[in-house]
mmCIF file of C-alpha atoms and ligand atoms in Angstrom:
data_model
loop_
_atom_site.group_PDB
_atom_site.id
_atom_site.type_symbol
_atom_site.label_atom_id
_atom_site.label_comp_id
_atom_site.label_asym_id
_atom_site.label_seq_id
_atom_site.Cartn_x
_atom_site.Cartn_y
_atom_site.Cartn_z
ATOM 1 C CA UNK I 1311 -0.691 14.847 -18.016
ATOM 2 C CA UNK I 1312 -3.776 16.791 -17.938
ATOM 3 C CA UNK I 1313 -6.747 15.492 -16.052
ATOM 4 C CA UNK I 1314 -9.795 13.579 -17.709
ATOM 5 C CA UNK I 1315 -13.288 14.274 -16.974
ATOM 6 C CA UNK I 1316 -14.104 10.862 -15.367
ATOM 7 C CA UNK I 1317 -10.508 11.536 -13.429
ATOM 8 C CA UNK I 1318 -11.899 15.213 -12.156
ATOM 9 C CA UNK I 1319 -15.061 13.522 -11.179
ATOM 10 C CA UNK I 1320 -13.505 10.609 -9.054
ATOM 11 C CA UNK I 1321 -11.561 13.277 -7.295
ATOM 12 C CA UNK I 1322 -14.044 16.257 -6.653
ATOM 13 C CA UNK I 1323 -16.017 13.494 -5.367
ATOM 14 C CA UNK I 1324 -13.105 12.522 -2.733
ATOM 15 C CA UNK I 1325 -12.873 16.253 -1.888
ATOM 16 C CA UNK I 1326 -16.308 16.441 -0.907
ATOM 17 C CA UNK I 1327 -15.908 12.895 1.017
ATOM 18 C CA UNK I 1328 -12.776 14.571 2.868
ATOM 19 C CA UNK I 1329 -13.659 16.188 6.392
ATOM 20 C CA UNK I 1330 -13.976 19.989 6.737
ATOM 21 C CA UNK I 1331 -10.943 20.473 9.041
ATOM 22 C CA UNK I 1332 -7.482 20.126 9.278
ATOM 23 C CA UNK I 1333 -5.978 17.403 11.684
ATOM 24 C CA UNK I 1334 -5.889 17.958 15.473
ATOM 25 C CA UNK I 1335 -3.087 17.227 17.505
ATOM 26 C CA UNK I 1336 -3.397 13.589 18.798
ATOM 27 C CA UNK I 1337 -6.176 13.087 15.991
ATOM 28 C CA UNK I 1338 -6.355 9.687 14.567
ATOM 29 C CA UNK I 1339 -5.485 8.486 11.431
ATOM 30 C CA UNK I 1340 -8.067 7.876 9.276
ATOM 31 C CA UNK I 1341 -9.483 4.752 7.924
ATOM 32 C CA UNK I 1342 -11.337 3.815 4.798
ATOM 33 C CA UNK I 1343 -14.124 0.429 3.808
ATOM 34 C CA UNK I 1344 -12.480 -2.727 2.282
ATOM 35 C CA UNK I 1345 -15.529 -3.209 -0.285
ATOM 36 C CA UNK I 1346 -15.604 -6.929 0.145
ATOM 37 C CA UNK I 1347 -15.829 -6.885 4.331
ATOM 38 C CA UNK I 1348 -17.522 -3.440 4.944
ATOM 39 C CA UNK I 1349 -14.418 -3.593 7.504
ATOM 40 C CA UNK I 1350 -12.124 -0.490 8.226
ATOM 41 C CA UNK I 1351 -8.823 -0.312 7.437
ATOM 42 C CA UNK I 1352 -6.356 2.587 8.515
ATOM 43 C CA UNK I 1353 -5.071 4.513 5.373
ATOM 44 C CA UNK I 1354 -1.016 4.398 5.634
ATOM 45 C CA UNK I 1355 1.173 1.620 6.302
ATOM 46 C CA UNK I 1356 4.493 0.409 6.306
ATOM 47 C CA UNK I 1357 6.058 -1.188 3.033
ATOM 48 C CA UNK I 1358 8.951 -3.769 3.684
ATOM 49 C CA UNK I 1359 10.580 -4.333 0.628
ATOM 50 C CA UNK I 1360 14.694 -3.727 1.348
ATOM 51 C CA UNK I 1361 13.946 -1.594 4.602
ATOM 52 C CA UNK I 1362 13.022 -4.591 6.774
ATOM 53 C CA UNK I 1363 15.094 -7.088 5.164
ATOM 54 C CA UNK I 1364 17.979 -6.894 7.411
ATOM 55 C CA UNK I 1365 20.060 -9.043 10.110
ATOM 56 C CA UNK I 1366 19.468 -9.873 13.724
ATOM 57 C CA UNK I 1367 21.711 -7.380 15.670
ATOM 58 C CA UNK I 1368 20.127 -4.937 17.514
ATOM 59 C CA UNK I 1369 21.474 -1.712 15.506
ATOM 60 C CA UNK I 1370 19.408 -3.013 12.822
ATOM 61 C CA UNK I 1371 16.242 -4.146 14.761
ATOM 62 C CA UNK I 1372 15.897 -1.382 17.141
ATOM 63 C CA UNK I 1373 14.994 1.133 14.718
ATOM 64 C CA UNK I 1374 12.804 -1.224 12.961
ATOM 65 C CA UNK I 1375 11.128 -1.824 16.310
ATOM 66 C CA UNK I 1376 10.595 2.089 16.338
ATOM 67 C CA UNK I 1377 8.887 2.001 13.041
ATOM 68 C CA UNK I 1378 6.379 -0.384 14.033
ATOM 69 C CA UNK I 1379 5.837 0.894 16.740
ATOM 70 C CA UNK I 1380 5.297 4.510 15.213
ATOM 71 C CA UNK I 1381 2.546 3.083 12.948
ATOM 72 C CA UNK I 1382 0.720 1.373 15.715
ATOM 73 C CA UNK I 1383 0.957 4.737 17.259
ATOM 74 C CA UNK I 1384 -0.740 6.995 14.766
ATOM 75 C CA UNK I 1385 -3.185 3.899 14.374
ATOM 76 C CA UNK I 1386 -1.943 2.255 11.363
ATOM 77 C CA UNK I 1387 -2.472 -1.344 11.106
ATOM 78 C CA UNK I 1388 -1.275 -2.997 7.555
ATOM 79 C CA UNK I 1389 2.308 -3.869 7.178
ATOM 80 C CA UNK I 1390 3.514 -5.761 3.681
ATOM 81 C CA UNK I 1391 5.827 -8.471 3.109
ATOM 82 C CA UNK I 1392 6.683 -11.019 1.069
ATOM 83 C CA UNK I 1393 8.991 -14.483 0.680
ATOM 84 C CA UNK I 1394 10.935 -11.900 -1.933
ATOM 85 C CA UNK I 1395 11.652 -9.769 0.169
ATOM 86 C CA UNK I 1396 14.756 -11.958 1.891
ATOM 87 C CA UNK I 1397 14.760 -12.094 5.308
ATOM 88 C CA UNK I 1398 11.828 -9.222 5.759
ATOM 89 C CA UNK I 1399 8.637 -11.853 7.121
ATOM 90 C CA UNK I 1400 10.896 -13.087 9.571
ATOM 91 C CA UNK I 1401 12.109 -9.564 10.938
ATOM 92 C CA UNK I 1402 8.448 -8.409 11.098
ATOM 93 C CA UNK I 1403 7.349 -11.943 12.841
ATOM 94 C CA UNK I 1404 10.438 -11.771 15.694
ATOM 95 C CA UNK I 1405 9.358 -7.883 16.469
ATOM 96 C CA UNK I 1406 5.461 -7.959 16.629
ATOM 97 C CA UNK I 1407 6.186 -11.223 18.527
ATOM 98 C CA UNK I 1408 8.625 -9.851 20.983
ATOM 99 C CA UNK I 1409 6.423 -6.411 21.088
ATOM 100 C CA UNK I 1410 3.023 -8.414 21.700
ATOM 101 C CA UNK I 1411 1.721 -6.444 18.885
ATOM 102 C CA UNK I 1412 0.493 -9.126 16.200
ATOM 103 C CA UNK I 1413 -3.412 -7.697 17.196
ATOM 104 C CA UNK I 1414 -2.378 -4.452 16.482
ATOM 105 C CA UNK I 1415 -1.051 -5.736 12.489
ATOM 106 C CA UNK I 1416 -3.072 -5.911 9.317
ATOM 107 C CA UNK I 1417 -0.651 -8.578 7.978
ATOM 108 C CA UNK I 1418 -0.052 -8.533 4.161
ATOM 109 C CA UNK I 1419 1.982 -10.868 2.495
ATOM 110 C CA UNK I 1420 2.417 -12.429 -1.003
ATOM 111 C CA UNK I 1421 3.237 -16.405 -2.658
ATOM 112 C CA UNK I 1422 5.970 -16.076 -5.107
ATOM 113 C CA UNK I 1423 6.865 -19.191 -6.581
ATOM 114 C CA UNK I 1424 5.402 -21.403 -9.525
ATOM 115 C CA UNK I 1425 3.377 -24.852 -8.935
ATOM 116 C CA UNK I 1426 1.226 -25.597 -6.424
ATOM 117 C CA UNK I 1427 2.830 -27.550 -4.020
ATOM 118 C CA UNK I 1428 5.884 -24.706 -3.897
ATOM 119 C CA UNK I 1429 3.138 -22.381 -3.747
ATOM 120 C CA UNK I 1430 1.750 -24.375 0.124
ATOM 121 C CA UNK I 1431 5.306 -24.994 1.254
ATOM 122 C CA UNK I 1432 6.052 -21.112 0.515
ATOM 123 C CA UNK I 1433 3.127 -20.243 2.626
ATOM 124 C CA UNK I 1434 3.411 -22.045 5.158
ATOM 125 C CA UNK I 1435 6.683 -20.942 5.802
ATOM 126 C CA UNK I 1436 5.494 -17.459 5.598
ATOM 127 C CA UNK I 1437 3.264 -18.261 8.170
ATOM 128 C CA UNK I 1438 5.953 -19.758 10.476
ATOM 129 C CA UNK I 1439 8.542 -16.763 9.788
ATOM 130 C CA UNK I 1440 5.074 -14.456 10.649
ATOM 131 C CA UNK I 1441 5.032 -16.142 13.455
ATOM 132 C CA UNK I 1442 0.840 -16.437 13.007
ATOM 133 C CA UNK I 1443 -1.635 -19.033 11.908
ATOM 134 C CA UNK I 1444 -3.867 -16.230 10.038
ATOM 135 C CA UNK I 1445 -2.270 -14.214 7.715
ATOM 136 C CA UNK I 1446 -4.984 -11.157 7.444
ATOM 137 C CA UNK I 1447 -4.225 -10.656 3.180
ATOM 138 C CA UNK I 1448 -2.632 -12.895 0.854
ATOM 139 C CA UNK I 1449 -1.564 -11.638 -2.513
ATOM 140 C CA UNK I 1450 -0.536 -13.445 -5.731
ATOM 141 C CA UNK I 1451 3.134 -11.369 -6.019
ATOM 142 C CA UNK I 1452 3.207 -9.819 -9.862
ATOM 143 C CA UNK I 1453 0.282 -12.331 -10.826
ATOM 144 C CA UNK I 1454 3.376 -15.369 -10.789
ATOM 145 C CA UNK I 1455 1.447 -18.262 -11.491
ATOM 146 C CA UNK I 1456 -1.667 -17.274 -10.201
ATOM 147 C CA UNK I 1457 -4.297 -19.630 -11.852
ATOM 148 C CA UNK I 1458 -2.603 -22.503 -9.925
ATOM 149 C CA UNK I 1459 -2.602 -20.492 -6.798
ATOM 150 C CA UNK I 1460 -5.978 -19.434 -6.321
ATOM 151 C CA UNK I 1461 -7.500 -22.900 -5.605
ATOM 152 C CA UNK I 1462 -5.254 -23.017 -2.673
ATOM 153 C CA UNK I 1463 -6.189 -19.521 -1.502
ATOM 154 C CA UNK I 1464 -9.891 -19.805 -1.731
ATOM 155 C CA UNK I 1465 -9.483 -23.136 0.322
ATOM 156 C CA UNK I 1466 -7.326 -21.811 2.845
ATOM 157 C CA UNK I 1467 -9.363 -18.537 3.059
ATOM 158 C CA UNK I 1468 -12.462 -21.229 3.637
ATOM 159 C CA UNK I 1469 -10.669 -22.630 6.614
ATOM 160 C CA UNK I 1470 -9.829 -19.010 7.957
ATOM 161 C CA UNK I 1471 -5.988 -19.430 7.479
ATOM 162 C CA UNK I 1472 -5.895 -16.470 5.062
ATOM 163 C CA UNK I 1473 -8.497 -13.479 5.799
ATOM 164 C CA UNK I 1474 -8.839 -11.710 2.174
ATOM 165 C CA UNK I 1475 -7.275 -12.574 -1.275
ATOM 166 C CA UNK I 1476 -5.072 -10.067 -3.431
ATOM 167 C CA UNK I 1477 -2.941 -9.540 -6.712
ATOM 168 C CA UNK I 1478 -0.148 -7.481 -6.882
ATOM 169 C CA UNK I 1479 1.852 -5.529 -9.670
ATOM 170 C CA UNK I 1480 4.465 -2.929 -9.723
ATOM 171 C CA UNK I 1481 4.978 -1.732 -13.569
ATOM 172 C CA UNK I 1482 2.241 -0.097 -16.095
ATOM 173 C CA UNK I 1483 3.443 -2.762 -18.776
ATOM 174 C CA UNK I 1484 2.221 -5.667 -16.253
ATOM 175 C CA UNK I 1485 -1.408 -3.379 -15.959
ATOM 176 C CA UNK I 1486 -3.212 -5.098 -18.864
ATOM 177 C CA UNK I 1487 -2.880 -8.551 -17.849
ATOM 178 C CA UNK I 1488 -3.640 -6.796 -13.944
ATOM 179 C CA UNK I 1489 -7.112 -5.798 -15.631
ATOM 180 C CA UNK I 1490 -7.901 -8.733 -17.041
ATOM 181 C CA UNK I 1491 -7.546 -10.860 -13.927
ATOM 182 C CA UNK I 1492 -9.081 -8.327 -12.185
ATOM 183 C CA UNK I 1493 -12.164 -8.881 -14.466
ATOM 184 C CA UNK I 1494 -11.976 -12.232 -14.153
ATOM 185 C CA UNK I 1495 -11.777 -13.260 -10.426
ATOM 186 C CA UNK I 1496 -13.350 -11.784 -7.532
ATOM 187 C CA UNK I 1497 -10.939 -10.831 -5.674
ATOM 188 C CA UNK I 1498 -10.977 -8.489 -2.064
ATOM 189 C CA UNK I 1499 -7.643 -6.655 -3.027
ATOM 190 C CA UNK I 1500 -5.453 -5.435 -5.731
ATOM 191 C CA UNK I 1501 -2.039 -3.757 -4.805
ATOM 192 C CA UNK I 1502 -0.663 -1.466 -7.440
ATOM 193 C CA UNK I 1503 1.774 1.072 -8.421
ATOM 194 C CA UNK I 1504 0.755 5.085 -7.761
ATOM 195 C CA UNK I 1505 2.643 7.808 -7.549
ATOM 196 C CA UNK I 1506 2.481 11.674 -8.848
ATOM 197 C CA UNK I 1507 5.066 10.827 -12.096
ATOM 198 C CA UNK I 1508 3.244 7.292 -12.334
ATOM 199 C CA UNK I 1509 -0.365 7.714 -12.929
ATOM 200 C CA UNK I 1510 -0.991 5.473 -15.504
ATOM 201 C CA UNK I 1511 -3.727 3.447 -13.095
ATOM 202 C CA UNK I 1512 -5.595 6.704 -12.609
ATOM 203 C CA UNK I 1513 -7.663 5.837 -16.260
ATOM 204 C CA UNK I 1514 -8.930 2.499 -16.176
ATOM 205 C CA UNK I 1515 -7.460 0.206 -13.044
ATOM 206 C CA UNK I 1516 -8.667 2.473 -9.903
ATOM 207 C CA UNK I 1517 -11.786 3.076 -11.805
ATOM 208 C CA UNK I 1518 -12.435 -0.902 -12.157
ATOM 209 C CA UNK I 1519 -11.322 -1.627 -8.770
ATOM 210 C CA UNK I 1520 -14.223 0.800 -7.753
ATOM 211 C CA UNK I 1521 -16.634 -0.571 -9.966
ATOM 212 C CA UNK I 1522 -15.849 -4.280 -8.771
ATOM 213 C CA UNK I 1523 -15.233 -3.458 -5.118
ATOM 214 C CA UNK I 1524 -11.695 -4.157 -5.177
ATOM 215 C CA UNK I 1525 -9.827 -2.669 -2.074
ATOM 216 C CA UNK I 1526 -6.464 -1.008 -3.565
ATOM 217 C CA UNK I 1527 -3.262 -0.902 -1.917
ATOM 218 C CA UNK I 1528 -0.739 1.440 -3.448
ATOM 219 C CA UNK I 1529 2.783 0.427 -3.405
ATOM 220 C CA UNK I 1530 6.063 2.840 -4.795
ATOM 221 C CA UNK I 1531 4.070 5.893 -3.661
ATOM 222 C CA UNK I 1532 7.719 7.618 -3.937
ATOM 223 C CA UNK I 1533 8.941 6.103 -6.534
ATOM 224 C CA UNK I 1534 10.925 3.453 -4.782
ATOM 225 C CA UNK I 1535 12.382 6.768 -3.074
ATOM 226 C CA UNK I 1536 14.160 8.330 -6.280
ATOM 227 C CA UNK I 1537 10.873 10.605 -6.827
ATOM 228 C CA UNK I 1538 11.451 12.051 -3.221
ATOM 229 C CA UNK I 1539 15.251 11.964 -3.724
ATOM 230 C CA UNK I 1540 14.291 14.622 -6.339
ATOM 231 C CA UNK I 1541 11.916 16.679 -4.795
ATOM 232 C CA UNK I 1542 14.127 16.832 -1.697
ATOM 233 C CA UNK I 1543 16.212 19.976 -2.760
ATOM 234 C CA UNK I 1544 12.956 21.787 -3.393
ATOM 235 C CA UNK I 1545 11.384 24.410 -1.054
ATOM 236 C CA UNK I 1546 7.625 22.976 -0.408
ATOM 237 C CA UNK I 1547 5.285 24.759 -2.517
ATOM 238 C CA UNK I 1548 3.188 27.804 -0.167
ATOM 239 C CA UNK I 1549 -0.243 25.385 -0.884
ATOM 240 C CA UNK I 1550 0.861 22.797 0.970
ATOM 241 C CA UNK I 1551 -0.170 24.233 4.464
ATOM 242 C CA UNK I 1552 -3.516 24.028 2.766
ATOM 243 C CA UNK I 1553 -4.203 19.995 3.053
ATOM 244 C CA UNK I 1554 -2.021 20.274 6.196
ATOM 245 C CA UNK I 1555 1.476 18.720 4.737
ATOM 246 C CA UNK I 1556 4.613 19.543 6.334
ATOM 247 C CA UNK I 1557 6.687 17.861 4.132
ATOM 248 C CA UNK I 1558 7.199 16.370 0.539
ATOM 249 C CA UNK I 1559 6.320 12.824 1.866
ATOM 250 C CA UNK I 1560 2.956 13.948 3.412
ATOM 251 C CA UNK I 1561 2.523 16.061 -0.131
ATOM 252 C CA UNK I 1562 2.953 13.050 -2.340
ATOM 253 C CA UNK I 1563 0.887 10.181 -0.052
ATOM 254 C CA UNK I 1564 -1.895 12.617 0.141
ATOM 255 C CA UNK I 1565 -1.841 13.096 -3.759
ATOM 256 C CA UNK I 1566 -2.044 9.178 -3.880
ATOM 257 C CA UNK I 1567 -5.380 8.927 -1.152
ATOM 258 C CA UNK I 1568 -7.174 11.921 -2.986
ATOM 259 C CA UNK I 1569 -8.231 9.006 -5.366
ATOM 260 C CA UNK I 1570 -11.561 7.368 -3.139
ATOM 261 C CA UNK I 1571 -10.602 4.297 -5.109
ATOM 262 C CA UNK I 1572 -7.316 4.035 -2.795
ATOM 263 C CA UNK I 1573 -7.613 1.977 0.273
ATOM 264 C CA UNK I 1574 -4.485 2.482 1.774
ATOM 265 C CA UNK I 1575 -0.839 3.660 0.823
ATOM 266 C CA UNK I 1576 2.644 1.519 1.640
ATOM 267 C CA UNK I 1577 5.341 3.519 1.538
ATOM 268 C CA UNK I 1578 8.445 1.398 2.840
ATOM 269 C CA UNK I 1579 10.785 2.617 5.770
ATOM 270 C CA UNK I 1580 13.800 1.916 7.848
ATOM 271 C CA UNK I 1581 13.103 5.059 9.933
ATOM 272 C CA UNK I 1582 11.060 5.825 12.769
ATOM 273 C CA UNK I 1583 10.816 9.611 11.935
ATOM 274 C CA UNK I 1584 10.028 8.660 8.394
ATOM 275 C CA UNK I 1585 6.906 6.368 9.581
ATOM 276 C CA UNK I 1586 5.526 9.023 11.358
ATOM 277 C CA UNK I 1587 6.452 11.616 8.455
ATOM 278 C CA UNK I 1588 4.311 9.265 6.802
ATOM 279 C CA UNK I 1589 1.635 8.578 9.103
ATOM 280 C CA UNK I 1590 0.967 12.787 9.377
ATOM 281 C CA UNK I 1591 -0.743 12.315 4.970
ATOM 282 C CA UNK I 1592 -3.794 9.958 6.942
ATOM 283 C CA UNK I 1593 -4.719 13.162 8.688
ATOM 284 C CA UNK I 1594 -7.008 16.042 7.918
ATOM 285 C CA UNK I 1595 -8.464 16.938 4.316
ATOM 286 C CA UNK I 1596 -6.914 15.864 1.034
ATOM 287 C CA UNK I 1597 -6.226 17.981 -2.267
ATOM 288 C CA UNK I 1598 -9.609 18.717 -4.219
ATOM 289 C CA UNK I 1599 -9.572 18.462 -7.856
ATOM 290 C CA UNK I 1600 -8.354 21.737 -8.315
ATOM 291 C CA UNK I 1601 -5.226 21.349 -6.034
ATOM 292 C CA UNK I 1602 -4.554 18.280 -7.535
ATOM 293 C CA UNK I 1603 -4.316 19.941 -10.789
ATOM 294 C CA UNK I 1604 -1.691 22.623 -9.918
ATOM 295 C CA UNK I 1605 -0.030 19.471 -8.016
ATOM 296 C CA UNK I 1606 0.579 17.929 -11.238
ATOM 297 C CA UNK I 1607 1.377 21.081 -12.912
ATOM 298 C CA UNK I 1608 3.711 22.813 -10.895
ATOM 299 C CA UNK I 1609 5.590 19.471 -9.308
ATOM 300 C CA UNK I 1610 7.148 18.919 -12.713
ATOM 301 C CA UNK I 1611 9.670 15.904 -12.062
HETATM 302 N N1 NAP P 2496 5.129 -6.292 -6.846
HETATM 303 C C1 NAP P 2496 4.799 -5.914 -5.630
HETATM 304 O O1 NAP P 2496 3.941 -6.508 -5.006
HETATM 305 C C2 NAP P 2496 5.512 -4.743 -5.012
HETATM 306 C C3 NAP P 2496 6.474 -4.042 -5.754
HETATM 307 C C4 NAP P 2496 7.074 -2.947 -5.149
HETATM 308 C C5 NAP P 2496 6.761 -2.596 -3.834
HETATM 309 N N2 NAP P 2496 5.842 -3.325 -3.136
HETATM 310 C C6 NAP P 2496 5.492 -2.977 -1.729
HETATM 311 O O2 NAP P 2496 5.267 -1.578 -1.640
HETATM 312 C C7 NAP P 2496 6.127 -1.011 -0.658
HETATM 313 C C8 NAP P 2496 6.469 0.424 -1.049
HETATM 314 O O3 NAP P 2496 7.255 0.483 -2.227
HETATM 315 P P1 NAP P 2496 8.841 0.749 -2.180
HETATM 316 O O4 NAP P 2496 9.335 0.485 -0.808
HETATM 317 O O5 NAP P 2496 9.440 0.004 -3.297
HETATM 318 O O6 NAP P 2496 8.993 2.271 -2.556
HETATM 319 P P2 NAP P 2496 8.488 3.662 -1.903
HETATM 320 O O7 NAP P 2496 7.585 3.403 -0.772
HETATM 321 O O8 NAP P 2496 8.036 4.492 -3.039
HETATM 322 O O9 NAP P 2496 9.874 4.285 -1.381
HETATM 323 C C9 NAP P 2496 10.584 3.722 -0.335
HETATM 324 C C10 NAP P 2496 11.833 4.587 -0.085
HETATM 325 O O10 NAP P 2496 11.420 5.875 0.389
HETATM 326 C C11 NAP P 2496 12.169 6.226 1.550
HETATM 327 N N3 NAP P 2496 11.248 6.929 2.463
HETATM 328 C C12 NAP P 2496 10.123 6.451 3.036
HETATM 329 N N4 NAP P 2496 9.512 7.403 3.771
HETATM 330 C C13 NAP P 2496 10.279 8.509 3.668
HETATM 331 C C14 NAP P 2496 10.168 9.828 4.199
HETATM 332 N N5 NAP P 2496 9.137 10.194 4.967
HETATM 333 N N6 NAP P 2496 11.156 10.728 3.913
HETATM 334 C C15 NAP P 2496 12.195 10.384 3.118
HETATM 335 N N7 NAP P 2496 12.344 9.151 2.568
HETATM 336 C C16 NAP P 2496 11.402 8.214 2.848
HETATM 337 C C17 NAP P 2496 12.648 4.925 2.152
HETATM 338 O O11 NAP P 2496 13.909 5.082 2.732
HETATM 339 P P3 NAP P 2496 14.106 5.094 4.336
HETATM 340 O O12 NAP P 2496 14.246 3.672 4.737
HETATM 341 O O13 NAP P 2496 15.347 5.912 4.485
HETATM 342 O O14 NAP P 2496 12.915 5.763 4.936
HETATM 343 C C18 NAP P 2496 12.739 3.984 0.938
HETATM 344 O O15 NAP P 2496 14.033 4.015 0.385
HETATM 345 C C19 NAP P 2496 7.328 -1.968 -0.603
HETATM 346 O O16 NAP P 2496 8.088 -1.801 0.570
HETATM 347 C C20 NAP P 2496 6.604 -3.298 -0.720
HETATM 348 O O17 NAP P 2496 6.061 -3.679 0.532
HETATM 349 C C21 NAP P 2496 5.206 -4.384 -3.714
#
């Protein structure tokens, strides 16, 4: 795919945003402006589709402990869930409650379900399994019923049970109807799929959510994991030391934040070392428009 004019605009205009230097050691991560709230929100998090949806026993805790723990670290805040994602809310309530950490969370999670009354029972049981009476963003899950929904959200967000209001998608065949609710609500986020073989969002839906001030969370910045699968057997090209990326994850989250219109990126983990693999992209400069082309051409998937 070759790059549009209003694409190389958008971009050379995040280069010149970027700072000058590369990272420092203990440097934090950095943070970018959630339109709606002029408040700042750290620019990777932690996905927990399949990786957090696990059982009680500490082999499969601990670790997830670890990953939390690694975001809060680098100073990551925003951690996404949903009542899809089986027994995920619940994992992420028990270990921010027993690590005293629920300050430290930007908590994301979604309502699933059609009607209105399933759509209040859902979350409120998202809220108990959460273990929290504010849920910081809620998000209509693939758009599932949504005009029904969003009466509910805008009154709980009135009472300050929910902070900010969201839609979410995952597929480019779901991204027309995404635009036109998009255009026809105001809403504080949208969460959307971006990745380097994916960049379908790149023409008209980051360029909206600018226009409209729609924070953007980026989910399946790896594909699900098959697009890093790929890349794994593949020496890291010499221009990577140049946006300060020691590894293909770092390479492919930092092509996903050189768009301004990004918020923050949720790449899901079960690992510790992968979260702070992770973390390392929300450091130092991202790739200018010209890096971003050879990106594109030379990572051929
Ligand atoms: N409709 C929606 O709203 C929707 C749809 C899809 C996803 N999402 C959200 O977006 C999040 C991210 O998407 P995703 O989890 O589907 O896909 P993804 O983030 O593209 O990929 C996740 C996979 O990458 C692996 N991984 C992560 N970091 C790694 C690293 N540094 N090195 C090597 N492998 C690494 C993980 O395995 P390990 O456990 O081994 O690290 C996992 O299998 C989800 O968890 C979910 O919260 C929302």
């Amino acid at each position: 795919m070759t790059l549009t004019r209003s694409t190389f605009l958008q971009l050379a205009g995040a280069a010149a945003l970027a700072p000058a230097t590369l990272a420092q050691p203990g440097a934090r991560m950095q943070t970018r402006k959630i339109p709606s709230t002029g408040e700042e929100l750290p620019v990777v998090g932690c996905g927990t589709w399949q990786t957090f949806d696990v059982g009680p026993s500490p082999a499969e805790r601990a670790p997830r402990a670890e990953v939390l723990k690694a975001l809060f670290e680098a100073g990551g805040s925003v951690i996404d869930s949903s009542p899809m994602y089986g027994k995920a809310e619940g994992v992420v309530g028990d270990l921010l409650a027993a690590a005293g950490t629920r300050d430290k969370a930007f908590l994301a999670t979604k309502v699933w379900t059609n009607g209105r009354d399933a759509g209040i029972a859902q979350m409120k049981e998202s809220m108990r399994r959460l273990r929290t009476d504010r849920i910081d963003l809620m998000q209509i899950h693939n758009l599932v019923d949504w005009r029904t929904h969003l009466p509910t959200l805008k009154a709980w967000k009135a009472e300050g049970r929910l902070r900010l209001l969201g839609i979410t998608h995952y597929t480019e065949s779901a991204h027309g109807e995404l635009e036109t609710v998009m255009k026809a609500e105001r809403w504080d986020f949208v969460q959307l799929n971006y990745a380097l073989d994916d960049r379908a969002v790149e023409k008209r839906l980051l360029p909206l959510a600018q226009e409209r001030g729609i924070a953007v969370l980026v989910n399946q910045p790896f594909g699900g994991g098959g697009l890093l699968r790929k890349l794994s057997g593949r020496p890291l090209p010499d221009w990577a030391g140049e946006i300060g990326c020691s590894s293909w994850a770092q390479l492919l989250l930092k092509f996903v934040l050189a768009q301004r219109a990004v918020t923050c990126v949720i790449p899901g983990t079960s690992k510790p070392e992968h979260m702070r693999d992770n973390a390392k992209a929300g450091l130092g400069v991202y790739p200018d428009a010209r890096l971003l082309e050879r990106m594109t051409r030379e990572i051929a998937i």
